[in-house]
PDB file of C-alpha atoms in Angstrom:
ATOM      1  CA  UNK N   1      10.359  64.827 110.468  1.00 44.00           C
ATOM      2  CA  UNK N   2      10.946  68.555 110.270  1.00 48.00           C
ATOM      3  CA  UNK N   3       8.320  70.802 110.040  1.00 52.00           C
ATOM      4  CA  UNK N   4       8.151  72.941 107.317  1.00 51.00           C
ATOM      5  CA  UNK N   5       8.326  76.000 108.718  1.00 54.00           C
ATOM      6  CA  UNK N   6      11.920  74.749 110.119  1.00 68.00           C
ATOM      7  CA  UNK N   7      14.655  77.453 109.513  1.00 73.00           C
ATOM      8  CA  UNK N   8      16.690  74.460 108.245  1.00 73.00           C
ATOM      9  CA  UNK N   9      14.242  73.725 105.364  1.00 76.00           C
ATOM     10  CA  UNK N  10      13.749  77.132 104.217  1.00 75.00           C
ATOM     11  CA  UNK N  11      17.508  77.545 104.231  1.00 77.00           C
ATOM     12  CA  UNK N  12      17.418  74.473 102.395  1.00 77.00           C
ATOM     13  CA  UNK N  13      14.903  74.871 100.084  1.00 75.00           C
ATOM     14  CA  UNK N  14      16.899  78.603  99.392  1.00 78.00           C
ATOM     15  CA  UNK N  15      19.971  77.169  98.866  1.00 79.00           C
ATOM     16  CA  UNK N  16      18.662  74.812  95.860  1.00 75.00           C
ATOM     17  CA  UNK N  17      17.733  78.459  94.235  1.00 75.00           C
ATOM     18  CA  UNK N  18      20.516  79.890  94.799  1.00 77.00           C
ATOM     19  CA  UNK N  19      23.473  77.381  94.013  1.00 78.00           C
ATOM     20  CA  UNK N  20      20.868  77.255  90.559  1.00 76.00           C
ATOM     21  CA  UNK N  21      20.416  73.529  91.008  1.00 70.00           C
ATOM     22  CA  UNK N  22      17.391  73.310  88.431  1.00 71.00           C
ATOM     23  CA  UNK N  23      19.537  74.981  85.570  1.00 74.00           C
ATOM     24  CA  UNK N  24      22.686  72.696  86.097  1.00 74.00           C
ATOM     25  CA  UNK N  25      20.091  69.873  85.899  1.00 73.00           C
ATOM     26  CA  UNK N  26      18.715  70.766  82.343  1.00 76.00           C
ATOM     27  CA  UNK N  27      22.104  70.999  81.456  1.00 78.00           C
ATOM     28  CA  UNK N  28      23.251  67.602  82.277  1.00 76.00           C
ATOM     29  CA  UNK N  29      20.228  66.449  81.018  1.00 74.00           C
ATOM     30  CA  UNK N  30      21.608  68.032  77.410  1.00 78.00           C
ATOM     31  CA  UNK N  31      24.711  67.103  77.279  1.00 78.00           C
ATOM     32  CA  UNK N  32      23.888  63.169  77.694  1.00 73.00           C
ATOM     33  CA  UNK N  33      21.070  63.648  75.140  1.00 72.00           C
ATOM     34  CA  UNK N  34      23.277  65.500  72.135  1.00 76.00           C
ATOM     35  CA  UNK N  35      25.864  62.956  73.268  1.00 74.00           C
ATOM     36  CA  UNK N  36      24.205  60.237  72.669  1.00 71.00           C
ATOM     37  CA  UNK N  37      22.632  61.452  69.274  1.00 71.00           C
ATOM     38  CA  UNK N  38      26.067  62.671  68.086  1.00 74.00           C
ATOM     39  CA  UNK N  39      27.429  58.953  69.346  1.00 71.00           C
ATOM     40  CA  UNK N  40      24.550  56.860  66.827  1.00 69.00           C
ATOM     41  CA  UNK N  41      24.980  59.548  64.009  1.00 69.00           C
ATOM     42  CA  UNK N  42      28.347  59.124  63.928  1.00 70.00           C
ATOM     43  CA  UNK N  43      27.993  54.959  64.084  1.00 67.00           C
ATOM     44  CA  UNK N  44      25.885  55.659  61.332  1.00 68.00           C
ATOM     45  CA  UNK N  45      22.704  53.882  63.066  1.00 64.00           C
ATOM     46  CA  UNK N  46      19.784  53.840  61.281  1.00 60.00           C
ATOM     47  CA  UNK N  47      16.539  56.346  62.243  1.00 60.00           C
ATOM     48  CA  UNK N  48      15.229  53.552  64.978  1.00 63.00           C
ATOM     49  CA  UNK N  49      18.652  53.761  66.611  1.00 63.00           C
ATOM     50  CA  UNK N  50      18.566  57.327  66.732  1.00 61.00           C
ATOM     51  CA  UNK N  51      15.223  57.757  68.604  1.00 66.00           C
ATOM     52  CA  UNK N  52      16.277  55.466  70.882  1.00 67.00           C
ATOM     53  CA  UNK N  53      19.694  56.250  71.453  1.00 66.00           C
ATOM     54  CA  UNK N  54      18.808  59.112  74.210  1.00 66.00           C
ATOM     55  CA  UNK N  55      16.814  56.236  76.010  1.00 69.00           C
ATOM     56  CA  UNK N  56      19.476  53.618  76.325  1.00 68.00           C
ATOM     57  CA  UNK N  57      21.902  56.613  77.467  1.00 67.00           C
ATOM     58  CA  UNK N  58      19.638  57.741  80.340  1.00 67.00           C
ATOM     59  CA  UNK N  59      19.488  54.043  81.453  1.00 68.00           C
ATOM     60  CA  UNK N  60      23.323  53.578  81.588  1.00 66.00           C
ATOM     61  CA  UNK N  61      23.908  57.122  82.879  1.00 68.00           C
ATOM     62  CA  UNK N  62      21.619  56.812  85.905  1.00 71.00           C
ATOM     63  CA  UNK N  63      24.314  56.004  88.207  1.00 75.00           C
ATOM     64  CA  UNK N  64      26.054  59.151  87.107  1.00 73.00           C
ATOM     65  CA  UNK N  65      22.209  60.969  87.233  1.00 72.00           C
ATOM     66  CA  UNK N  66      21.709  59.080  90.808  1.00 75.00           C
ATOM     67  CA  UNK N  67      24.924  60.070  91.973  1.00 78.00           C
ATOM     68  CA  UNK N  68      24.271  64.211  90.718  1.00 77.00           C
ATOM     69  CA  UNK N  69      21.004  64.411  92.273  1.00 77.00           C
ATOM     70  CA  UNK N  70      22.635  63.070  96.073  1.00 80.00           C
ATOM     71  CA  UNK N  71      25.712  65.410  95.337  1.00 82.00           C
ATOM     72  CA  UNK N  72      22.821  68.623  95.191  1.00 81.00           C
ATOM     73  CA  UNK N  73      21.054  67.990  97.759  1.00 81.00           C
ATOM     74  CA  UNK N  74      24.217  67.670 100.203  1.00 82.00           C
ATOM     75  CA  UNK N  75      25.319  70.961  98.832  1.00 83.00           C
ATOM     76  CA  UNK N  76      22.417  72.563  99.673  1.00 82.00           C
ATOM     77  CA  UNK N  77      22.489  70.758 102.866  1.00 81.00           C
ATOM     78  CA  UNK N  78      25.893  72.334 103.533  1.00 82.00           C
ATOM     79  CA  UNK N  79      24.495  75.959 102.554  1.00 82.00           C
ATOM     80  CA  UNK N  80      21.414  75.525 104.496  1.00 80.00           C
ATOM     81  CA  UNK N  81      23.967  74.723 107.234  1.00 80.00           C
ATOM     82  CA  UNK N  82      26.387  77.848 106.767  1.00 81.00           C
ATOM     83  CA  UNK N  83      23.024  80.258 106.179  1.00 78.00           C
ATOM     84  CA  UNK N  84      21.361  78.921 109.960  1.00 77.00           C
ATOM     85  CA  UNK N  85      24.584  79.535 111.244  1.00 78.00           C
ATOM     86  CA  UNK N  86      25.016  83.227 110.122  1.00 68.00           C
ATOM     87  CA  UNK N  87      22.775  85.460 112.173  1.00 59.00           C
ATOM     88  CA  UNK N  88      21.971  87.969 109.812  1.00 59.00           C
ATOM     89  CA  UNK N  89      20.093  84.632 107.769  1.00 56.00           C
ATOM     90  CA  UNK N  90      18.450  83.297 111.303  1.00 55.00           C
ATOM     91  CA  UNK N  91      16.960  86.758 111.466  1.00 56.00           C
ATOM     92  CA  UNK N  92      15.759  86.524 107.757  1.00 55.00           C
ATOM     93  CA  UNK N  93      14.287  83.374 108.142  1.00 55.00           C
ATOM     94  CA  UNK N  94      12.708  83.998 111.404  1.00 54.00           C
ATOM     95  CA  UNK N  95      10.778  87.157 109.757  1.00 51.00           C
ATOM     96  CA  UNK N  96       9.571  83.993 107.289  1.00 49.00           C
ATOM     97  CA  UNK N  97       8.308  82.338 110.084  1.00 49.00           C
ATOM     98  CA  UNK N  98       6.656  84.896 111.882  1.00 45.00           C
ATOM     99  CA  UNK N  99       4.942  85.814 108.404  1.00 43.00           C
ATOM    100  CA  UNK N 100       2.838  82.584 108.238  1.00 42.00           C
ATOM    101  CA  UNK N 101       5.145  81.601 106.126  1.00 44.00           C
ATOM    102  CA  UNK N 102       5.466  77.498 105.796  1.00 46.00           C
ATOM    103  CA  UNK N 103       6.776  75.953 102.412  1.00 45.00           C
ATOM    104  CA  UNK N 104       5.639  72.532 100.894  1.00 42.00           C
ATOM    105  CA  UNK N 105       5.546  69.288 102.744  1.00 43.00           C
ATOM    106  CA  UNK N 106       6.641  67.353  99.655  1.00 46.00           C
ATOM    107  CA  UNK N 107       9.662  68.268  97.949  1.00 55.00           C
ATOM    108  CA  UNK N 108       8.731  71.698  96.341  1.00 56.00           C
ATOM    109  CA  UNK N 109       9.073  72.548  92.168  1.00 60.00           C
ATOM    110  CA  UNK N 110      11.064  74.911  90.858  1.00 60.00           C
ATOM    111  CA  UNK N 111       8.117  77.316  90.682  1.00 64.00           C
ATOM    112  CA  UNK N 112       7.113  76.406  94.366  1.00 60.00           C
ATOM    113  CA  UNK N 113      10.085  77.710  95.368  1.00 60.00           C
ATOM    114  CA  UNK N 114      10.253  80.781  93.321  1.00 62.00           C
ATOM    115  CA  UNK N 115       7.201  82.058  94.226  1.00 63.00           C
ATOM    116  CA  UNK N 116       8.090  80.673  97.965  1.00 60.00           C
ATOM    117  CA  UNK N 117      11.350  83.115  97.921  1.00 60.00           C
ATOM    118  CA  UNK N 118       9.911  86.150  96.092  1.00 63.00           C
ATOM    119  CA  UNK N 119       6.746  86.803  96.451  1.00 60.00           C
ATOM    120  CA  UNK N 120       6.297  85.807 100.214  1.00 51.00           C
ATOM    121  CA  UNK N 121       8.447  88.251 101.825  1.00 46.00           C
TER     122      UNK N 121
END
């Protein structure tokens, strides 16, 4: 297990931020939801159909979602490996360390990691 204060998970953790992860998942999230609605309006489903359209769409598409969320997290992976390997970043993320700085031991929010990249250095 990696400690949290590892330069690898702060790189990490960066990366999500800054390859804007969280927006590109609202957005996939939006697309299969209007797709699905368009899909029973155009079928001409009745109002039941409709409301649950978005739910049977989600259930088929979680391959695809399962798939999305794995393909993120080894981008940021890769990132987090190119930013340790710079030194201009190891110096960066050493001055986070030396700060008292140590992020979340679960998987951080969205906010987490805001407030983890701009308001603690």
């Amino acid at each position: 297990m990696i400690s949290a204060d590892h330069p690898f998970f702060l790189a990490h953790e960066q990366a999500h931020i800054m390859l804007k992860h969280e927006l590109k998942r609202k957005m996939l999230f939006t697309v299969i939801i209007s797709a699905s609605l368009a899909f029973a309006k155009i079928l001409n489903f009745s109002v039941f159909f409709i409301l649950l359209s978005p739910i049977l769409s989600l259930w088929l598409s979680s391959p695809l979602w399962l798939w999305w969320m794995r393909k993120q997290e080894l981008s940021a992976d890769r990132l987090a490996t190119q930013l340790t390997s710079k030194t201009s970043a190891k110096h960066s993320l050493n001055m986070l360390k030396n700060r008292n700085f140590s992020l979340f031991s679960t998987h951080p929010t969205k906010n987490q990691r805001l407030f983890a990249i701009f308001y603690k250095f």
